[in-house]
Coordinates of C-alpha atoms in Angstrom, one line a residue:
M1 CA -13.3 32.0 -10.7
A2 CA -10.3 30.8 -12.7
T3 CA -11.0 29.4 -16.1
K4 CA -9.9 25.8 -16.6
E5 CA -7.2 25.4 -19.3
F6 CA -6.7 22.4 -21.5
F7 CA -3.8 20.7 -23.2
V8 CA -4.7 19.0 -26.4
Q9 CA -2.7 16.0 -27.6
P10 CA -3.5 12.7 -29.4
H11 CA -4.6 9.6 -27.4
G12 CA -6.9 10.6 -24.6
G13 CA -8.2 13.9 -25.8
Q14 CA -8.1 17.0 -23.5
L15 CA -6.2 17.2 -20.2
V16 CA -7.5 19.3 -17.4
N17 CA -4.9 21.8 -16.0
L18 CA -5.6 23.0 -12.5
L19 CA -2.4 25.0 -12.0
V20 CA -3.0 28.8 -11.7
D21 CA -0.6 31.3 -13.2
P22 CA 2.4 32.4 -11.1
E23 CA 1.0 35.7 -10.1
K24 CA -2.2 34.1 -8.8
A25 CA -0.2 31.4 -7.0
E26 CA 1.8 34.0 -5.1
A27 CA -1.4 35.8 -4.1
L28 CA -2.9 32.5 -2.8
K29 CA 0.2 31.8 -0.8
T30 CA -0.1 35.1 0.9
E31 CA -3.9 34.8 1.5
S32 CA -3.6 31.2 2.7
Q33 CA -2.4 32.4 6.1
Q34 CA -6.0 33.3 6.8
Y35 CA -7.5 30.0 5.4
L36 CA -8.3 26.8 7.3
S37 CA -5.5 24.3 6.8
L38 CA -5.9 20.6 6.1
T39 CA -3.0 18.1 6.2
L40 CA -3.6 15.5 3.6
S41 CA -3.1 11.7 3.9
Q42 CA -0.7 10.0 1.5
R43 CA -3.7 8.8 -0.6
Q44 CA -5.1 12.3 -0.8
V45 CA -1.7 13.7 -1.8
C46 CA -1.5 11.1 -4.6
D47 CA -5.1 11.9 -5.8
L48 CA -4.4 15.7 -5.7
E49 CA -1.3 15.4 -7.8
L50 CA -3.0 13.3 -10.5
L51 CA -6.0 15.7 -10.4
M52 CA -3.7 18.7 -10.9
N53 CA -1.5 17.2 -13.7
G54 CA -4.5 16.0 -15.7
A55 CA -4.0 12.2 -15.2
F56 CA -7.6 12.1 -13.8
S57 CA -9.1 14.1 -16.6
P58 CA -11.9 14.9 -17.1
L59 CA -12.1 15.4 -13.3
A60 CA -11.5 19.0 -12.4
G61 CA -11.3 18.4 -8.7
F62 CA -12.5 16.1 -5.9
M63 CA -15.9 14.8 -6.8
N64 CA -19.1 16.5 -5.8
Q65 CA -22.0 14.5 -4.4
A66 CA -23.8 14.2 -7.7
D67 CA -20.8 12.8 -9.4
Y68 CA -20.0 10.5 -6.5
E69 CA -23.5 9.0 -6.4
S70 CA -23.5 8.6 -10.2
V71 CA -20.2 6.8 -10.1
L72 CA -21.4 4.4 -7.5
D73 CA -24.6 3.6 -9.4
R74 CA -23.7 4.0 -13.1
V75 CA -19.9 3.9 -13.3
R76 CA -20.3 7.3 -14.8
L77 CA -20.0 10.9 -13.8
A78 CA -23.3 12.9 -13.6
D79 CA -22.7 14.1 -17.2
G80 CA -22.5 10.5 -18.5
T81 CA -18.7 10.3 -18.9
V82 CA -17.3 6.9 -17.9
W83 CA -15.6 7.0 -14.5
P84 CA -15.5 4.0 -12.2
V85 CA -13.8 5.0 -8.8
P86 CA -14.8 7.8 -6.4
I87 CA -12.1 10.4 -6.0
V88 CA -13.2 12.2 -2.9
L89 CA -11.7 14.4 -0.1
D90 CA -12.6 13.0 3.3
V91 CA -12.4 14.9 6.5
D92 CA -13.4 14.3 10.1
Q93 CA -16.6 15.6 11.8
A94 CA -14.8 18.3 13.8
F95 CA -13.1 19.8 10.7
A96 CA -16.4 19.5 8.7
G97 CA -18.2 21.5 11.4
K98 CA -16.0 24.5 10.6
L99 CA -17.0 24.5 6.9
E100 CA -19.6 26.1 4.8
K101 CA -20.0 26.7 1.1
G102 CA -17.3 29.1 -0.1
T103 CA -14.8 28.3 2.7
K104 CA -11.2 28.3 1.4
I105 CA -8.9 25.5 2.6
A106 CA -5.2 25.4 2.3
L107 CA -4.4 21.8 1.3
R108 CA -1.0 20.7 2.8
D109 CA 1.2 17.6 2.7
G110 CA 2.8 16.1 5.7
E111 CA 5.7 18.5 5.6
G112 CA 3.4 21.6 5.5
F113 CA 3.9 22.3 1.8
M114 CA 0.8 23.7 0.2
P115 CA 0.2 22.4 -3.3
A116 CA -3.3 23.7 -3.7
V117 CA -6.3 25.7 -2.3
L118 CA -9.8 24.3 -2.3
T119 CA -13.0 26.4 -2.2
V120 CA -15.7 24.3 -0.6
E121 CA -18.9 23.5 -2.6
D122 CA -20.5 20.2 -1.4
I123 CA -20.3 18.8 2.1
W124 CA -22.0 15.4 2.7
Q125 CA -21.8 12.2 4.7
P126 CA -21.6 9.1 2.5
D127 CA -23.0 5.6 3.2
K128 CA -19.7 3.7 3.4
K129 CA -21.4 0.3 3.3
R130 CA -23.1 1.2 0.0
E131 CA -19.8 2.6 -1.4
A132 CA -18.0 -0.7 -0.4
E133 CA -20.6 -2.8 -2.1
K134 CA -20.7 -0.7 -5.3
V135 CA -16.9 -0.1 -5.7
Y136 CA -15.4 -3.3 -4.3
G137 CA -18.3 -5.7 -4.7
T138 CA -18.2 -6.7 -1.1
T139 CA -18.6 -5.2 2.4
S140 CA -16.1 -7.7 3.9
D141 CA -13.2 -6.2 5.9
A142 CA -11.1 -9.0 4.6
H143 CA -10.8 -6.9 1.4
P144 CA -8.0 -4.4 2.1
G145 CA -9.8 -1.7 0.1
V146 CA -13.0 -2.1 2.2
R147 CA -10.9 -2.2 5.4
Y148 CA -9.2 1.1 4.4
L149 CA -12.6 2.7 3.7
N150 CA -14.0 1.7 7.1
E151 CA -10.9 2.2 9.2
V152 CA -9.0 5.1 7.6
V153 CA -11.3 7.1 5.4
K154 CA -13.0 9.9 7.4
P155 CA -16.8 10.1 7.7
V156 CA -17.4 13.4 5.8
Y157 CA -16.7 14.1 2.1
I158 CA -16.2 17.6 0.7
S159 CA -15.7 18.9 -2.9
G160 CA -14.9 22.2 -4.5
Q161 CA -12.8 24.2 -7.0
I162 CA -9.1 23.4 -6.8
E163 CA -6.5 26.1 -7.5
G164 CA -3.2 24.4 -8.0
I165 CA -0.1 26.3 -6.6
Q166 CA 2.6 23.9 -7.5
S167 CA 2.7 20.1 -8.2
P168 CA 4.4 18.0 -5.5
V169 CA 8.2 17.8 -6.0
H170 CA 9.8 14.3 -6.2
H171 CA 13.4 14.3 -5.0
D172 CA 14.1 10.7 -6.0
F173 CA 14.6 9.2 -9.4
E174 CA 14.1 12.7 -10.9
S175 CA 14.3 11.5 -14.5
F176 CA 11.4 9.1 -14.2
W177 CA 8.6 11.4 -13.1
D178 CA 6.5 12.6 -16.0
T179 CA 3.2 14.4 -16.2
P180 CA 0.7 13.3 -18.8
Q181 CA 1.5 16.4 -20.8
E182 CA 5.2 15.7 -20.6
L183 CA 4.8 12.1 -21.6
R184 CA 2.6 12.9 -24.6
A185 CA 5.1 15.4 -25.8
L186 CA 7.9 12.9 -25.3
F187 CA 6.0 10.3 -27.3
R188 CA 5.5 12.8 -30.1
K189 CA 9.2 13.8 -30.1
K190 CA 10.2 10.1 -30.3
G191 CA 7.7 9.4 -33.0
W192 CA 5.9 6.8 -30.9
R193 CA 2.4 6.5 -32.4
R194 CA 1.4 3.3 -30.7
V195 CA 2.3 2.8 -27.1
V196 CA 1.2 -0.1 -24.8
S197 CA 1.3 0.6 -21.1
F198 CA 2.2 -2.0 -18.5
Q199 CA 1.0 -0.9 -15.0
T200 CA 2.3 -2.9 -12.1
S201 CA 3.0 -2.7 -8.4
K202 CA 5.5 -5.6 -8.4
P203 CA 9.0 -6.2 -9.7
M204 CA 9.2 -7.4 -13.3
H205 CA 10.8 -10.8 -14.1
R206 CA 11.2 -12.9 -17.3
L207 CA 7.4 -13.5 -17.7
Q208 CA 6.5 -9.8 -17.5
R209 CA 9.3 -9.0 -19.9
D210 CA 8.0 -11.6 -22.4
I211 CA 4.4 -10.4 -22.0
T212 CA 5.2 -6.7 -22.7
L213 CA 7.6 -7.5 -25.6
Q214 CA 4.9 -9.7 -27.2
A215 CA 2.3 -7.0 -26.8
A216 CA 4.6 -4.4 -28.5
K217 CA 5.1 -6.9 -31.4
D218 CA 1.4 -7.4 -31.7
I219 CA 0.5 -3.7 -31.9
Q220 CA 3.7 -2.8 -33.8
G221 CA 4.4 -0.2 -31.1
H222 CA 6.5 0.7 -28.1
I223 CA 6.3 0.0 -24.3
L224 CA 5.6 2.3 -21.4
L225 CA 6.6 0.6 -18.1
H226 CA 4.4 2.6 -15.8
P227 CA 4.7 1.2 -12.3
T228 CA 2.4 2.4 -9.5
V229 CA 4.4 4.0 -6.7
G230 CA 1.8 5.8 -4.7
I231 CA 0.1 3.4 -2.3
T232 CA 0.2 -0.2 -3.5
K233 CA -1.0 -3.5 -2.1
P234 CA -0.1 -4.8 1.4
G235 CA 3.1 -6.8 1.2
D236 CA 4.4 -5.1 -1.9
L237 CA 8.1 -4.3 -2.0
H238 CA 8.9 -0.7 -1.3
Y239 CA 9.0 1.3 -4.5
Y240 CA 12.7 2.4 -4.2
A241 CA 13.7 -1.3 -4.5
R242 CA 11.1 -1.9 -7.2
V243 CA 12.4 1.0 -9.3
R244 CA 15.9 -0.3 -9.1
C245 CA 14.5 -3.7 -10.3
Y246 CA 12.8 -1.9 -13.3
Q247 CA 16.0 -0.2 -14.1
A248 CA 17.8 -3.5 -14.0
I249 CA 15.4 -5.2 -16.4
R250 CA 15.4 -2.4 -19.0
Q251 CA 18.6 -3.7 -20.5
H252 CA 16.8 -6.9 -21.5
F253 CA 14.5 -4.9 -23.9
P254 CA 15.6 -4.0 -27.4
Q255 CA 17.1 -0.5 -27.4
N256 CA 14.6 2.4 -27.8
L257 CA 11.6 0.1 -27.5
A258 CA 10.6 0.7 -23.8
M259 CA 10.7 3.6 -21.4
L260 CA 10.1 3.9 -17.7
S261 CA 7.9 6.4 -16.0
L262 CA 6.6 6.4 -12.4
L263 CA 2.9 6.8 -11.6
P264 CA 2.1 8.3 -8.2
L265 CA -1.3 6.6 -8.0
A266 CA -2.9 5.2 -4.8
M267 CA -4.3 1.8 -5.6
R268 CA -7.7 0.8 -4.2
M269 CA -7.5 -2.9 -5.3
A270 CA -11.0 -2.6 -6.6
G271 CA -10.5 -5.3 -9.3
P272 CA -12.8 -4.6 -12.3
R273 CA -13.5 -1.0 -11.5
E274 CA -9.8 -0.3 -10.9
A275 CA -8.8 -1.9 -14.2
L276 CA -11.2 0.5 -16.0
W277 CA -9.8 3.4 -14.0
H278 CA -6.2 2.4 -14.9
A279 CA -7.2 2.3 -18.6
I280 CA -8.5 5.9 -18.4
V281 CA -5.4 7.0 -16.6
S282 CA -3.2 5.3 -19.2
Q283 CA -5.0 7.0 -22.1
N284 CA -4.6 10.3 -20.3
Y285 CA -0.8 9.7 -20.3
G286 CA -1.0 9.3 -24.1
C287 CA -1.0 5.5 -24.4
S288 CA -2.9 3.8 -27.3
H289 CA -3.0 0.4 -25.7
M290 CA -2.9 -1.1 -22.2
I291 CA -2.1 -4.7 -21.0
I292 CA -4.7 -6.2 -18.6
G293 CA -4.1 -9.6 -17.1
P294 CA -6.7 -12.0 -15.7
R295 CA -6.3 -10.6 -12.1
H296 CA -5.6 -6.9 -12.8
A297 CA -5.8 -4.8 -9.6
Y298 CA -7.2 -7.7 -7.5
P299 CA -6.3 -7.8 -3.7
P300 CA -3.2 -9.8 -2.8
A301 CA -3.3 -13.4 -2.0
D302 CA -4.0 -14.5 1.6
A303 CA -1.3 -15.6 4.0
D304 CA -1.4 -19.1 2.5
G305 CA -0.8 -17.8 -1.0
K306 CA -4.4 -18.5 -2.0
D307 CA -6.4 -16.0 -4.2
Q308 CA -9.0 -13.9 -2.4
P309 CA -12.5 -14.8 -3.4
F310 CA -13.8 -11.3 -4.2
Y311 CA -13.6 -11.4 -8.0
Q312 CA -13.7 -14.0 -10.7
P313 CA -10.8 -14.5 -13.2
E314 CA -11.3 -12.2 -16.3
Q315 CA -13.8 -10.0 -14.4
S316 CA -11.6 -7.0 -14.8
R317 CA -11.2 -7.4 -18.6
E318 CA -15.0 -8.0 -19.0
L319 CA -15.8 -4.7 -17.4
V320 CA -13.3 -2.8 -19.4
N321 CA -14.6 -4.4 -22.6
K322 CA -18.1 -3.3 -21.7
F323 CA -17.0 0.4 -21.9
S324 CA -14.3 -0.1 -24.6
K325 CA -16.2 1.9 -27.3
E326 CA -16.2 5.0 -25.0
L327 CA -12.5 4.8 -24.4
D328 CA -9.6 6.2 -26.5
I329 CA -7.4 3.2 -25.6
E330 CA -7.4 -0.4 -26.7
I331 CA -6.9 -3.3 -24.3
V332 CA -4.3 -6.0 -24.9
P333 CA -5.6 -9.1 -23.0
V334 CA -3.1 -11.4 -21.4
E335 CA -4.0 -14.9 -20.3
A336 CA -2.6 -16.5 -17.2
M337 CA 0.7 -18.1 -18.1
R338 CA 3.0 -20.8 -16.5
Y339 CA 6.5 -22.1 -17.0
V340 CA 6.8 -25.3 -19.0
P341 CA 10.2 -27.0 -18.3
S342 CA 10.0 -29.3 -21.3
K343 CA 9.6 -26.2 -23.6
D344 CA 11.8 -23.9 -21.5
R345 CA 9.3 -21.2 -21.9
F346 CA 6.1 -19.6 -20.5
L347 CA 2.9 -20.8 -22.1
P348 CA -0.8 -19.8 -21.7
A349 CA -2.8 -21.9 -19.3
S350 CA -5.2 -22.9 -22.1
V351 CA -2.3 -24.3 -24.2
I352 CA -0.9 -26.2 -21.2
E353 CA -4.3 -27.7 -20.5
R354 CA -5.0 -28.5 -24.1
E355 CA -1.7 -30.2 -24.7
G356 CA -1.5 -31.9 -21.3
L357 CA 1.9 -30.3 -20.5
E358 CA 3.7 -30.3 -17.2
A359 CA 4.0 -26.8 -15.8
T360 CA 5.5 -25.3 -12.7
D361 CA 4.6 -22.2 -10.6
Y362 CA 6.9 -19.9 -8.6
T363 CA 4.8 -17.6 -6.4
D364 CA 5.7 -14.2 -4.9
A365 CA 5.5 -15.8 -1.5
Q366 CA 8.0 -18.5 -2.5
L367 CA 10.3 -15.9 -4.0
K368 CA 10.3 -13.9 -0.8
A369 CA 10.8 -17.0 1.3
D370 CA 13.8 -18.2 -0.8
L371 CA 15.4 -14.7 -0.7
S372 CA 15.0 -14.6 3.1
K373 CA 16.7 -18.0 3.4
G374 CA 19.5 -17.1 1.0
E375 CA 18.3 -19.8 -1.5
E376 CA 18.9 -19.7 -5.2
I377 CA 16.2 -18.2 -7.4
P378 CA 15.4 -20.3 -10.5
S379 CA 17.1 -18.9 -13.5
W380 CA 14.0 -19.4 -15.7
F381 CA 12.1 -17.1 -13.3
S382 CA 14.1 -13.9 -13.3
Y383 CA 17.3 -12.2 -14.4
P384 CA 20.5 -12.1 -12.3
E385 CA 20.5 -8.2 -12.3
V386 CA 16.9 -8.2 -10.9
V387 CA 17.7 -10.9 -8.3
R388 CA 20.7 -8.9 -7.1
E389 CA 18.4 -5.9 -6.4
L390 CA 15.9 -8.1 -4.7
R391 CA 18.6 -9.6 -2.5
K392 CA 19.4 -6.1 -1.3
A393 CA 15.8 -5.6 -0.3
Y394 CA 15.3 -9.1 1.1
P395 CA 18.5 -10.1 2.8
P396 CA 18.7 -13.4 4.7
R397 CA 16.6 -13.2 7.9
S398 CA 19.7 -13.3 10.0
K399 CA 20.8 -10.0 8.4
Q400 CA 17.4 -8.2 8.0
G401 CA 15.7 -5.9 10.4
F402 CA 12.6 -7.3 12.1
T403 CA 10.1 -6.4 14.9
L404 CA 9.1 -8.6 17.8
F405 CA 5.6 -7.4 18.9
F406 CA 4.5 -8.8 22.2
T407 CA 0.8 -8.4 23.0
G408 CA -1.2 -9.6 25.9
L409 CA -3.1 -8.6 29.0
S410 CA -1.5 -6.5 31.8
G411 CA 0.4 -8.9 34.0
S412 CA 0.6 -11.6 31.3
G413 CA 4.4 -11.5 31.3
K414 CA 5.0 -9.8 28.0
S415 CA 7.3 -7.1 29.4
T416 CA 9.4 -9.7 31.3
L417 CA 9.7 -11.9 28.1
A418 CA 10.6 -8.8 26.0
K419 CA 13.4 -7.9 28.5
I420 CA 14.8 -11.4 28.5
I421 CA 14.9 -11.6 24.7
Y422 CA 16.3 -8.0 24.6
A423 CA 19.1 -9.0 26.9
K424 CA 19.9 -12.2 24.9
M425 CA 20.1 -10.2 21.7
L426 CA 22.4 -7.6 23.2
E427 CA 24.5 -10.4 24.6
A428 CA 24.9 -11.8 21.1
G429 CA 26.0 -8.4 19.9
E430 CA 25.3 -9.1 16.2
R431 CA 22.9 -6.2 15.5
P432 CA 21.4 -3.1 17.2
V433 CA 18.4 -3.9 19.4
T434 CA 15.9 -1.5 20.8
L435 CA 13.3 -2.3 23.5
L436 CA 10.1 -0.4 23.3
D437 CA 8.3 -1.5 26.4
G438 CA 4.7 -0.1 26.9
D439 CA 5.4 1.7 30.2
V440 CA 8.7 3.2 29.1
V441 CA 7.1 4.4 25.8
R442 CA 4.3 5.9 27.8
Q443 CA 6.8 7.9 29.8
H444 CA 9.0 9.2 27.0
L445 CA 6.8 9.3 23.8
S446 CA 3.2 9.4 25.0
S447 CA 3.3 11.1 28.4
E448 CA 0.4 13.3 27.5
L449 CA -1.9 10.4 26.4
G450 CA -4.6 8.8 28.5
F451 CA -6.1 5.3 28.1
S452 CA -9.1 6.1 25.9
K453 CA -9.4 4.0 22.7
E454 CA -8.2 6.9 20.6
H455 CA -5.2 7.5 22.8
R456 CA -4.3 3.8 22.8
Y457 CA -4.3 3.9 19.0
L458 CA -2.0 6.9 19.1
N459 CA 0.4 5.3 21.5
V460 CA 0.6 2.0 19.6
N461 CA 1.0 3.9 16.3
R462 CA 3.9 5.8 17.7
I463 CA 5.5 2.6 18.8
G464 CA 4.9 1.2 15.3
Y465 CA 6.5 4.2 13.6
V466 CA 9.6 3.9 15.8
A467 CA 9.8 0.2 15.2
S468 CA 9.4 0.6 11.5
E469 CA 12.4 3.0 11.4
I470 CA 14.5 0.6 13.4
T471 CA 13.4 -2.3 11.2
K472 CA 14.1 -0.3 8.0
N473 CA 17.7 0.3 9.2
R474 CA 18.3 -3.5 9.7
G475 CA 17.9 -3.3 13.5
I476 CA 15.7 -5.3 15.8
A477 CA 12.7 -3.6 17.6
I478 CA 11.2 -5.4 20.6
C479 CA 7.8 -3.9 21.5
A480 CA 5.6 -4.9 24.5
P481 CA 2.4 -2.8 24.6
I482 CA -1.0 -4.3 25.5
A483 CA -2.3 -3.4 22.0
P484 CA -5.7 -4.8 22.7
Y485 CA -7.4 -4.2 19.3
T486 CA -6.9 -6.2 16.1
Q487 CA -7.1 -3.1 14.0
M488 CA -4.2 -1.4 15.8
R489 CA -2.0 -4.4 15.6
R490 CA -2.7 -4.8 11.9
S491 CA -1.9 -1.1 11.4
V492 CA 1.5 -1.6 13.0
R493 CA 2.1 -4.7 10.9
E494 CA 1.3 -2.8 7.7
M495 CA 3.7 0.0 8.8
I496 CA 6.6 -2.4 9.4
E497 CA 6.3 -5.2 6.8
P498 CA 7.5 -3.1 3.8
H499 CA 10.8 -2.9 5.6
G500 CA 11.2 -6.3 7.3
D501 CA 9.3 -9.0 9.2
F502 CA 6.7 -8.4 11.8
I503 CA 6.5 -11.2 14.4
E504 CA 3.4 -11.0 16.5
I505 CA 3.8 -12.9 19.9
H506 CA 0.6 -13.4 21.8
V507 CA 1.4 -13.9 25.5
A508 CA -1.8 -15.9 26.1
T509 CA -1.8 -15.9 29.9
S510 CA -5.4 -16.1 31.2
L511 CA -7.2 -13.1 32.9
E512 CA -7.4 -15.1 36.1
A513 CA -3.6 -15.7 36.2
C514 CA -3.0 -12.1 35.4
E515 CA -5.2 -10.9 38.3
A516 CA -3.4 -13.3 40.6
R517 CA -0.1 -11.8 39.7
D518 CA -1.3 -8.2 40.0
R519 CA 1.6 -6.7 42.0
K520 CA 0.4 -3.1 41.4
G521 CA -3.2 -3.8 42.4
L522 CA -4.5 -2.4 39.0
Y523 CA -7.0 -5.2 38.5
A524 CA -8.5 -4.7 41.9
K525 CA -8.8 -0.9 41.3
A526 CA -10.4 -1.7 37.9
R527 CA -12.9 -4.1 39.6
R528 CA -13.8 -1.3 42.0
G529 CA -14.4 1.1 39.1
E530 CA -11.4 3.3 40.0
I531 CA -9.7 2.8 36.6
P532 CA -12.0 3.3 33.6
E533 CA -11.4 1.5 30.3
F534 CA -9.1 -1.2 31.8
T535 CA -8.3 -3.9 29.3
G536 CA -9.8 -7.3 30.3
I537 CA -12.2 -5.7 32.9
S538 CA -14.1 -2.7 31.4
D539 CA -12.5 -2.7 28.0
P540 CA -12.1 -5.7 25.6
Y541 CA -8.9 -7.5 24.6
E542 CA -9.3 -8.9 21.1
I543 CA -7.3 -12.2 21.0
P544 CA -5.0 -12.4 18.0
E545 CA -6.3 -15.0 15.5
Q546 CA -3.1 -15.9 13.7
P547 CA 0.0 -14.6 15.6
E548 CA 3.4 -15.9 14.5
L549 CA 3.8 -17.3 18.0
R550 CA 1.5 -17.9 21.0
V551 CA 3.1 -18.3 24.4
N552 CA 1.3 -19.2 27.6
T553 CA 3.4 -18.3 30.7
E554 CA 1.3 -20.2 33.2
G555 CA 3.3 -23.1 34.7
L556 CA 6.5 -21.9 33.1
T557 CA 9.3 -19.8 34.4
P558 CA 10.1 -16.6 32.5
M559 CA 13.3 -18.2 31.2
E560 CA 11.5 -21.3 30.0
A561 CA 8.9 -19.3 28.1
A562 CA 11.6 -17.1 26.6
Q563 CA 13.3 -20.2 25.3
D564 CA 10.2 -21.0 23.2
I565 CA 10.6 -17.6 21.5
Y566 CA 14.4 -18.0 21.1
L567 CA 13.9 -21.5 19.5
Y568 CA 11.3 -20.0 17.1
L569 CA 13.7 -17.3 16.0
L570 CA 16.4 -19.9 15.5
R571 CA 14.2 -22.2 13.5
E572 CA 12.9 -19.5 11.3
G573 CA 16.4 -18.2 10.5
Y574 CA 16.3 -14.9 12.3
L575 CA 19.4 -15.7 14.4
D576 CA 22.9 -16.1 13.0
T577 CA 23.8 -19.7 14.0
Q578 CA 27.4 -18.8 13.7
G579 CA 27.2 -16.0 16.2
V580 CA 24.4 -16.5 18.6
Q581 CA 24.7 -19.0 21.5
S582 CA 22.1 -20.1 23.9
D583 CA 23.1 -20.4 27.6
G584 CA 19.9 -22.3 28.4

C-alpha cells in the first residue's frame, strides 16, 4: 500500500496528497486494462479532483461506512475531526454485485480518461431518507439537494484507497486553476499573510465588491475570489459567462489586492452544513478568513422569487460558529444589505430598519428578466463591464435560443401543434429551427429502445441533450415527446435552462378525446392488453403542475390552438416583432 504524503503550509495544516509517483502511475495505467471500469458522474469527478489535490483534507478518499455514519450523526469523522458533508462514491446495484473487498476499479471521466484507481474496502447500502434529514434538514423533494440524492445518486456506496494517476486537466481559463498547494505557495510568494475568501456561484456586482473590499479592510488582508464552477445551483449562469464577469469586475479592486481562482466543487445546497464544509475547503486553500452571508449555500429562491423555507436566516453562520474553535480559519460575518437611494449606497438591513430608511431591492430574477427584454440595468446595481458580459449570456429573448417542449397523451395533438409552430418559425426565417418529434426521434436516435420506464427516460434525455445543444447555439428546438413523468421533464429543463429558456407546453387534451381520435388503434390495443406500459391506460401520465402554457385542443382546430402558442411567444418577447408576421 502506498504511503500518503503530506504538504505542510500555514493556514489549514497538512494537505493529503493522493497522487502516486510517475513510475507507479505508468504501472497502474498498464494494469488497469484488467480492472473493472467505472465512468464517474460530473459530481463524482469534482469530488475526486478535490480529494486528490488535498482540498478535502483530511479525507484520503471517498468515505467508508464508519466515517459516513459519524458525519451524519455527529458532523465529525469517526476519529472526531470536524467534517459536515458525506463525500461518497455511489454505484448501481448491478455494478456493486461485481465487487468484493480488494477489487480494483479504474475510475474514468466521461471521455474515458482515468484520473485514479480505487481499491474497494467498504460496500454498503445507505438509508437515503436518513441522509436527507441529517444533511439537508428535510426529506422534501422540493429541496434540490434532496431531489438529487433521491433521483440521481445510486443506491450503493463504496469506499477504498485511491491511487491518483493524474489530476483532471482544465483546458479553459488555464491561469485560474490552482490546487491548494499552488495557492498556498502563491500566497507565500506574494507575502499575503491574511487572505479572506469569497466563495460564490453567481456573478459579482457592486454590492459583492463592496462586501469583499470592506472585509479585506477589516482584517487588513487580501481577497481570494473563489467562485464555485463544478456543479452549482439550478438556474445559475454557466460558469464560462460567470468567469468573464469576474474578470471584468477585477479592475474595480485596488491593484494587487484581489486574485481570482476557480474552485471545481459540486455544491449540495446543504445550507448550514455546506457553509461549514466551504470553510474547511477555504482553509485548505490557505485562506485565513472566509466571508459567510446570511443565506450561505441555501437553495435558490422558488419560481416566484421567494426564499425556500428549509433554513432560517443566519443558520449557516451559527453552525460554523459552533465549530469555530476547531477550525484554522476565521469567519467574517456579513449581514443582509439593501440599496438606499437617499444615501446612494448599500446599508445593512439592521441600519435601514433602525433609521427608518427607504431601501430598494433588485433580485436575480429581475436582473435576468430585464436582460432578456433588453432593459437598462440600474447603474447602482452593477458595473458596465459586468453588464456587457451578462448581455452576451442573456441576449433579448428574440435573439436567444430556447426550447418548446410539448408534452401530452398520445393523440393529444402535440405533434400537430409542434409541426405548425415549426413551419411558422421556418417561414419567418429569423433563426435555425429543429423539430424533435417523438416518433422521428425514436426512429433516428432511439431505435433500440422500448417503452419501459427506464427506456422512456433514456429517450427523453437524448431529446433533452440535443435540444440543449441547439438552444446553446441560439437556435430553436421544438420537442414533442409524451414525456409522462415529472422527473424526466424536470431533468430536461435543468439540462436546457443554463443555455436558454425552456417553455413547457402541456397539451391538455383529455384521455377520452385522445381515444376518440385514435387513428392508429393504439388505445384499443392497450385496452386489450396487447401493448404493455401504455401511457394513460396501463402507465400513468403525471400532469404538469406549472407549465409555461397549457393548451386544450378539444373544440379547436389545430391552427386555432397553434395561434395560442404563437401569441404567447409574441407576448413574452421570443419573436422578433420586426421580422415575424402572422398569417392568421
